[in-house]
């Protein structure tokens, strides 16, 4: 069991890490919003004013630690398109060719039309 001082220390460290992550994200988000037009890269909706908060920064390579200063790994996506992109990426990881969860099926080797040309030439 943890003592009250341990849980207080853990809560403090969790808060520090959450603050650091938020500051890091705000840094590249601010840069991306200055670099790119406020338009979703997928659905092309425009955002301004209060609705600008619905525009997110998507990392093209899905690596949130890859933040080049030129913004080449970022694109602005609305909340809906961003969620869709991450769902597609997760599905691809889960059901992709090399995935262990992808059902393995035998490849068909029989060709039912293999002798069709010869049969058509018979008179």
Coordinates of N, CA and C in Angstrom, one line a residue:
X1 N 0.8 -1.2 0.0 CA 0.0 0.0 0.0 C 0.9 1.2 0.0
X2 N 0.4 2.3 -0.6 CA 1.2 3.5 -0.7 C 0.8 4.4 0.4
X3 N 1.8 5.2 0.9 CA 1.5 6.1 2.0 C 0.9 7.4 1.4
X4 N 0.3 8.2 2.2 CA -0.3 9.5 1.7 C 0.8 10.4 1.0
X5 N 2.0 10.3 1.6 CA 3.1 11.2 1.0 C 3.5 10.6 -0.4
X6 N 3.5 9.3 -0.6 CA 3.8 8.7 -1.9 C 2.8 9.1 -2.9
X7 N 1.5 9.0 -2.6 CA 0.4 9.4 -3.5 C 0.5 10.9 -3.8
X8 N 0.8 11.7 -2.9 CA 0.9 13.1 -3.1 C 2.1 13.4 -4.0
X9 N 3.2 12.7 -3.9 CA 4.3 12.9 -4.7 C 4.0 12.4 -6.1
X10 N 3.3 11.3 -6.2 CA 2.9 10.8 -7.6 C 2.0 11.7 -8.3
X11 N 1.0 12.3 -7.5 CA 0.1 13.2 -8.1 C 0.8 14.5 -8.6
X12 N 1.8 14.9 -7.8 CA 2.6 16.1 -8.2 C 3.4 15.8 -9.5
X13 N 4.0 14.7 -9.6 CA 4.8 14.3 -10.8 C 3.9 14.2 -12.0
X14 N 2.7 13.6 -11.8 CA 1.7 13.5 -12.9 C 1.3 14.8 -13.4
X15 N 1.1 15.8 -12.5 CA 0.7 17.1 -12.9 C 1.9 17.8 -13.6
X16 N 3.1 17.6 -13.2 CA 4.3 18.2 -13.9 C 4.4 17.7 -15.3
X17 N 4.2 16.4 -15.4 CA 4.3 15.7 -16.8 C 3.2 16.2 -17.7
X18 N 2.0 16.3 -17.1 CA 0.9 16.8 -17.9 C 1.1 18.2 -18.4
X19 N 1.6 19.1 -17.5 CA 1.8 20.5 -17.8 C 2.9 20.5 -18.9
X20 N 4.0 19.7 -18.8 CA 5.0 19.8 -19.8 C 4.5 19.3 -21.2
X21 N 3.7 18.3 -21.2 CA 3.1 17.8 -22.4 C 2.3 18.9 -23.1
X22 N 1.4 19.5 -22.3 CA 0.5 20.5 -22.8 C 1.3 21.7 -23.4
X23 N 2.4 22.1 -22.6 CA 3.2 23.2 -23.1 C 3.9 22.9 -24.5
X24 N 4.4 21.6 -24.6 CA 5.0 21.2 -25.8 C 4.0 21.2 -26.9
X25 N 2.8 20.7 -26.7 CA 1.8 20.6 -27.7 C 1.4 22.0 -28.2
X26 N 1.3 22.9 -27.2 CA 0.9 24.3 -27.5 C 2.0 24.9 -28.4
X27 N 3.2 24.6 -28.1 CA 4.3 25.2 -28.9 C 4.2 24.8 -30.4
X28 N 4.1 23.6 -30.7 CA 4.0 23.2 -32.1 C 2.7 23.5 -32.7
X29 N 1.6 23.6 -31.9 CA 0.3 24.0 -32.5 C 0.3 25.4 -32.9
X30 N 0.9 26.3 -32.0 CA 1.0 27.7 -32.3 C 1.8 27.9 -33.6
X31 N 2.9 27.2 -33.7 CA 3.7 27.3 -34.9 C 3.0 26.9 -36.1
X32 N 2.3 25.8 -36.0 CA 1.5 25.2 -37.2 C 0.4 26.2 -37.6
X33 N -0.3 26.8 -36.6 CA -1.3 27.8 -36.9 C -0.8 29.0 -37.6
X34 N 0.5 29.4 -37.3 CA 1.1 30.5 -37.9 C 1.6 30.2 -39.4
X35 N 2.0 28.9 -39.6 CA 2.5 28.5 -40.8 C 1.5 28.2 -41.9
X36 N 0.4 27.6 -41.5 CA -0.6 27.1 -42.5 C -1.9 27.9 -42.4
X37 N -2.6 27.9 -43.5 CA -3.9 28.5 -43.5 C -4.9 27.7 -42.6
X38 N -5.8 28.4 -42.0 CA -6.7 27.7 -41.0 C -7.8 27.0 -41.7
X39 N -7.4 25.9 -42.4 CA -8.3 25.1 -43.3 C -7.9 23.6 -43.0
X40 N -8.9 22.8 -42.8 CA -8.7 21.4 -42.6 C -8.1 20.8 -43.9
X41 N -7.0 20.0 -43.7 CA -6.3 19.4 -44.9 C -7.0 18.3 -45.6
X42 N -8.1 17.8 -45.0 CA -8.9 16.8 -45.6 C -10.2 17.3 -46.1
X43 N -11.0 17.9 -45.3 CA -12.4 18.3 -45.7 C -12.4 19.7 -46.2
X44 N -11.4 20.5 -46.1 CA -11.2 21.8 -46.6 C -12.1 22.8 -45.9
X45 N -12.7 22.5 -44.8 CA -13.5 23.5 -44.0 C -12.5 24.6 -43.5
X46 N -13.0 25.8 -43.4 CA -12.2 26.9 -42.9 C -12.6 27.1 -41.4
X47 N -11.7 27.5 -40.6 CA -11.9 27.8 -39.2 C -11.4 29.1 -38.8
X48 N -12.1 29.8 -38.0 CA -11.7 31.1 -37.5 C -12.4 31.4 -36.2
X49 N -11.9 32.4 -35.4 CA -12.5 32.8 -34.2 C -12.5 31.7 -33.2
X50 N -13.7 31.5 -32.5 CA -13.8 30.4 -31.5 C -13.7 29.0 -32.1
X51 N -14.1 28.9 -33.3 CA -14.0 27.6 -33.9 C -12.6 27.1 -34.3
X52 N -11.6 28.0 -34.1 CA -10.2 27.7 -34.4 C -9.8 26.5 -33.5
X53 N -10.4 26.4 -32.3 CA -10.0 25.4 -31.4 C -10.4 24.0 -31.9
X54 N -11.2 23.9 -32.9 CA -11.6 22.6 -33.6 C -10.6 22.1 -34.6
X55 N -9.6 23.0 -34.8 CA -8.5 22.6 -35.8 C -7.3 22.0 -35.0
X56 N -6.9 20.8 -35.3 CA -5.8 20.2 -34.6 C -4.6 20.0 -35.5
X57 N -3.5 19.7 -34.9 CA -2.2 19.4 -35.6 C -2.1 17.9 -35.7
X58 N -2.0 17.4 -36.9 CA -1.8 16.0 -37.1 C -0.4 15.7 -37.5
X59 N 0.3 14.7 -36.8 CA 1.6 14.4 -37.2 C 1.5 13.3 -38.3
X60 N 2.0 13.6 -39.5 CA 1.9 12.8 -40.7 C 2.5 11.4 -40.4
X61 N 3.6 11.3 -39.7 CA 4.2 10.0 -39.4 C 3.7 9.4 -38.1
X62 N 2.8 10.0 -37.5 CA 2.2 9.5 -36.2 C 3.1 9.5 -35.1
X63 N 4.3 10.2 -35.2 CA 5.3 10.3 -34.1 C 5.2 11.7 -33.5
X64 N 4.6 11.8 -32.4 CA 4.4 13.1 -31.7 C 5.7 13.8 -31.2
X65 N 6.7 13.0 -31.3 CA 8.0 13.6 -30.9 C 8.8 14.2 -32.1
X66 N 8.3 13.9 -33.3 CA 8.9 14.4 -34.5 C 8.3 15.7 -34.9
X67 N 8.9 16.8 -34.4 CA 8.4 18.2 -34.6 C 9.4 19.1 -35.3
X68 N 9.7 18.8 -36.6 CA 10.7 19.7 -37.3 C 10.2 21.1 -37.3
X69 N 11.2 22.0 -37.2 CA 10.8 23.5 -37.2 C 10.2 23.9 -38.5
X70 N 10.4 23.2 -39.6 CA 9.8 23.7 -40.8 C 8.3 23.2 -41.0
X71 N 7.8 22.4 -40.0 CA 6.5 21.9 -40.0 C 6.2 20.8 -41.0
X72 N 7.2 20.2 -41.6 CA 7.0 19.2 -42.6 C 6.3 17.9 -42.1
X73 N 6.2 17.7 -40.8 CA 5.5 16.5 -40.3 C 4.1 16.9 -39.8
X74 N 3.7 18.1 -40.0 CA 2.4 18.5 -39.5 C 1.4 18.8 -40.6
X75 N 0.1 18.6 -40.3 CA -0.9 19.1 -41.1 C -2.1 19.5 -40.2
X76 N -2.8 20.5 -40.6 CA -4.0 20.9 -39.8 C -5.2 20.1 -40.2
X77 N -5.8 19.4 -39.3 CA -7.0 18.7 -39.5 C -8.1 19.1 -38.5
X78 N -9.4 19.1 -38.9 CA -10.4 19.3 -38.0 C -10.5 18.1 -37.1
X79 N -11.3 18.3 -36.0 CA -11.4 17.2 -35.0 C -11.9 15.9 -35.6
X80 N -12.9 16.0 -36.5 CA -13.5 14.8 -37.1 C -12.5 14.1 -38.1
X81 N -11.8 14.9 -38.9 CA -10.9 14.3 -39.8 C -9.7 13.7 -39.1
X82 N -9.3 14.3 -38.0 CA -8.2 13.9 -37.2 C -8.5 12.5 -36.5
X83 N -9.7 12.4 -36.0 CA -10.2 11.2 -35.4 C -10.2 10.1 -36.4
X84 N -10.8 10.4 -37.6 CA -10.9 9.5 -38.7 C -9.5 9.0 -39.1
X85 N -8.5 9.9 -39.2 CA -7.2 9.5 -39.6 C -6.5 8.5 -38.6
X86 N -6.7 8.8 -37.3 CA -6.1 7.9 -36.3 C -6.9 6.6 -36.3
X87 N -8.2 6.6 -36.5 CA -8.9 5.3 -36.6 C -8.4 4.5 -37.8
X88 N -8.2 5.1 -38.9 CA -7.7 4.4 -40.0 C -6.3 3.8 -39.8
X89 N -5.4 4.6 -39.1 CA -4.1 4.2 -38.8 C -4.1 3.0 -37.8
X90 N -5.0 3.1 -36.8 CA -5.1 2.0 -35.8 C -5.6 0.7 -36.5
X91 N -6.6 0.9 -37.4 CA -7.1 -0.3 -38.1 C -6.0 -0.9 -39.0
X92 N -5.3 -0.1 -39.6 CA -4.2 -0.6 -40.5 C -3.1 -1.3 -39.7
X93 N -2.8 -0.8 -38.5 CA -1.9 -1.5 -37.6 C -2.4 -2.8 -37.1
X94 N -3.7 -2.8 -36.8 CA -4.4 -4.0 -36.3 C -4.6 -5.1 -37.4
X95 N -5.1 -4.6 -38.5 CA -5.5 -5.6 -39.6 C -4.5 -5.6 -40.7
X96 N -3.4 -4.9 -40.6 CA -2.4 -4.9 -41.7 C -1.8 -6.2 -42.1
X97 N -1.1 -6.3 -43.1 CA -0.5 -7.5 -43.6 C 0.4 -8.2 -42.6
X98 N 1.2 -7.5 -41.8 CA 2.1 -8.1 -40.9 C 1.5 -8.3 -39.5
X99 N 0.2 -8.0 -39.3 CA -0.4 -8.0 -38.0 C -0.6 -9.5 -37.6
X100 N -0.5 -9.8 -36.3 CA -0.7 -11.1 -35.8 C -2.2 -11.4 -35.7
X101 N -3.0 -10.3 -35.7 CA -4.5 -10.5 -35.5 C -5.2 -10.6 -36.9
X102 N -4.5 -10.4 -38.0 CA -5.1 -10.5 -39.3 C -5.3 -12.0 -39.6
X103 N -6.5 -12.4 -39.9 CA -6.8 -13.8 -40.2 C -6.0 -14.2 -41.4
X104 N -5.3 -15.3 -41.3 CA -4.5 -15.9 -42.4 C -5.4 -16.8 -43.3
X105 N -5.4 -16.5 -44.5 CA -6.2 -17.3 -45.5 C -5.3 -17.8 -46.5
X106 N -5.7 -19.0 -47.1 CA -4.9 -19.6 -48.1 C -5.1 -18.8 -49.4
X107 N -4.1 -18.7 -50.2 CA -4.2 -18.0 -51.5 C -4.8 -19.0 -52.5
X108 N -5.7 -18.6 -53.3 CA -6.3 -19.5 -54.3 C -5.3 -19.7 -55.4
X109 N -5.1 -21.0 -55.7 CA -4.1 -21.4 -56.8 C -4.9 -22.0 -58.0
X110 N -6.1 -22.4 -57.8 CA -6.9 -23.0 -58.8 C -7.4 -21.9 -59.8
X111 N -7.3 -22.2 -61.1 CA -7.8 -21.3 -62.1 C -8.9 -22.0 -62.8
X112 N -10.2 -21.7 -62.6 CA -11.2 -22.5 -63.3 C -11.3 -22.2 -64.8
X113 N -10.6 -21.2 -65.3 CA -10.7 -20.9 -66.7 C -9.4 -21.3 -67.4
X114 N -8.5 -22.1 -66.8 CA -7.2 -22.4 -67.3 C -7.3 -23.0 -68.7
X115 N -8.2 -24.0 -68.9 CA -8.3 -24.7 -70.2 C -9.4 -24.2 -71.1
X116 N -9.9 -23.0 -70.8 CA -11.1 -22.5 -71.5 C -10.7 -22.2 -73.0
X117 N -9.5 -21.6 -73.2 CA -9.1 -21.3 -74.6 C -9.1 -22.6 -75.5
X118 N -8.5 -23.6 -74.9 CA -8.4 -24.9 -75.7 C -9.8 -25.5 -76.0
X119 N -10.7 -25.4 -75.0 CA -12.1 -25.9 -75.2 C -12.8 -25.0 -76.2
X120 N -12.5 -23.8 -76.3 CA -13.2 -22.9 -77.3 C -12.8 -23.2 -78.7
X121 N -11.5 -23.6 -78.9 CA -11.0 -23.9 -80.2 C -11.4 -25.2 -80.8
X122 N -12.0 -26.1 -79.9 CA -12.5 -27.4 -80.4 C -13.6 -27.2 -81.4
X123 N -13.6 -27.9 -82.5 CA -14.7 -27.8 -83.5 C -15.2 -29.1 -83.8

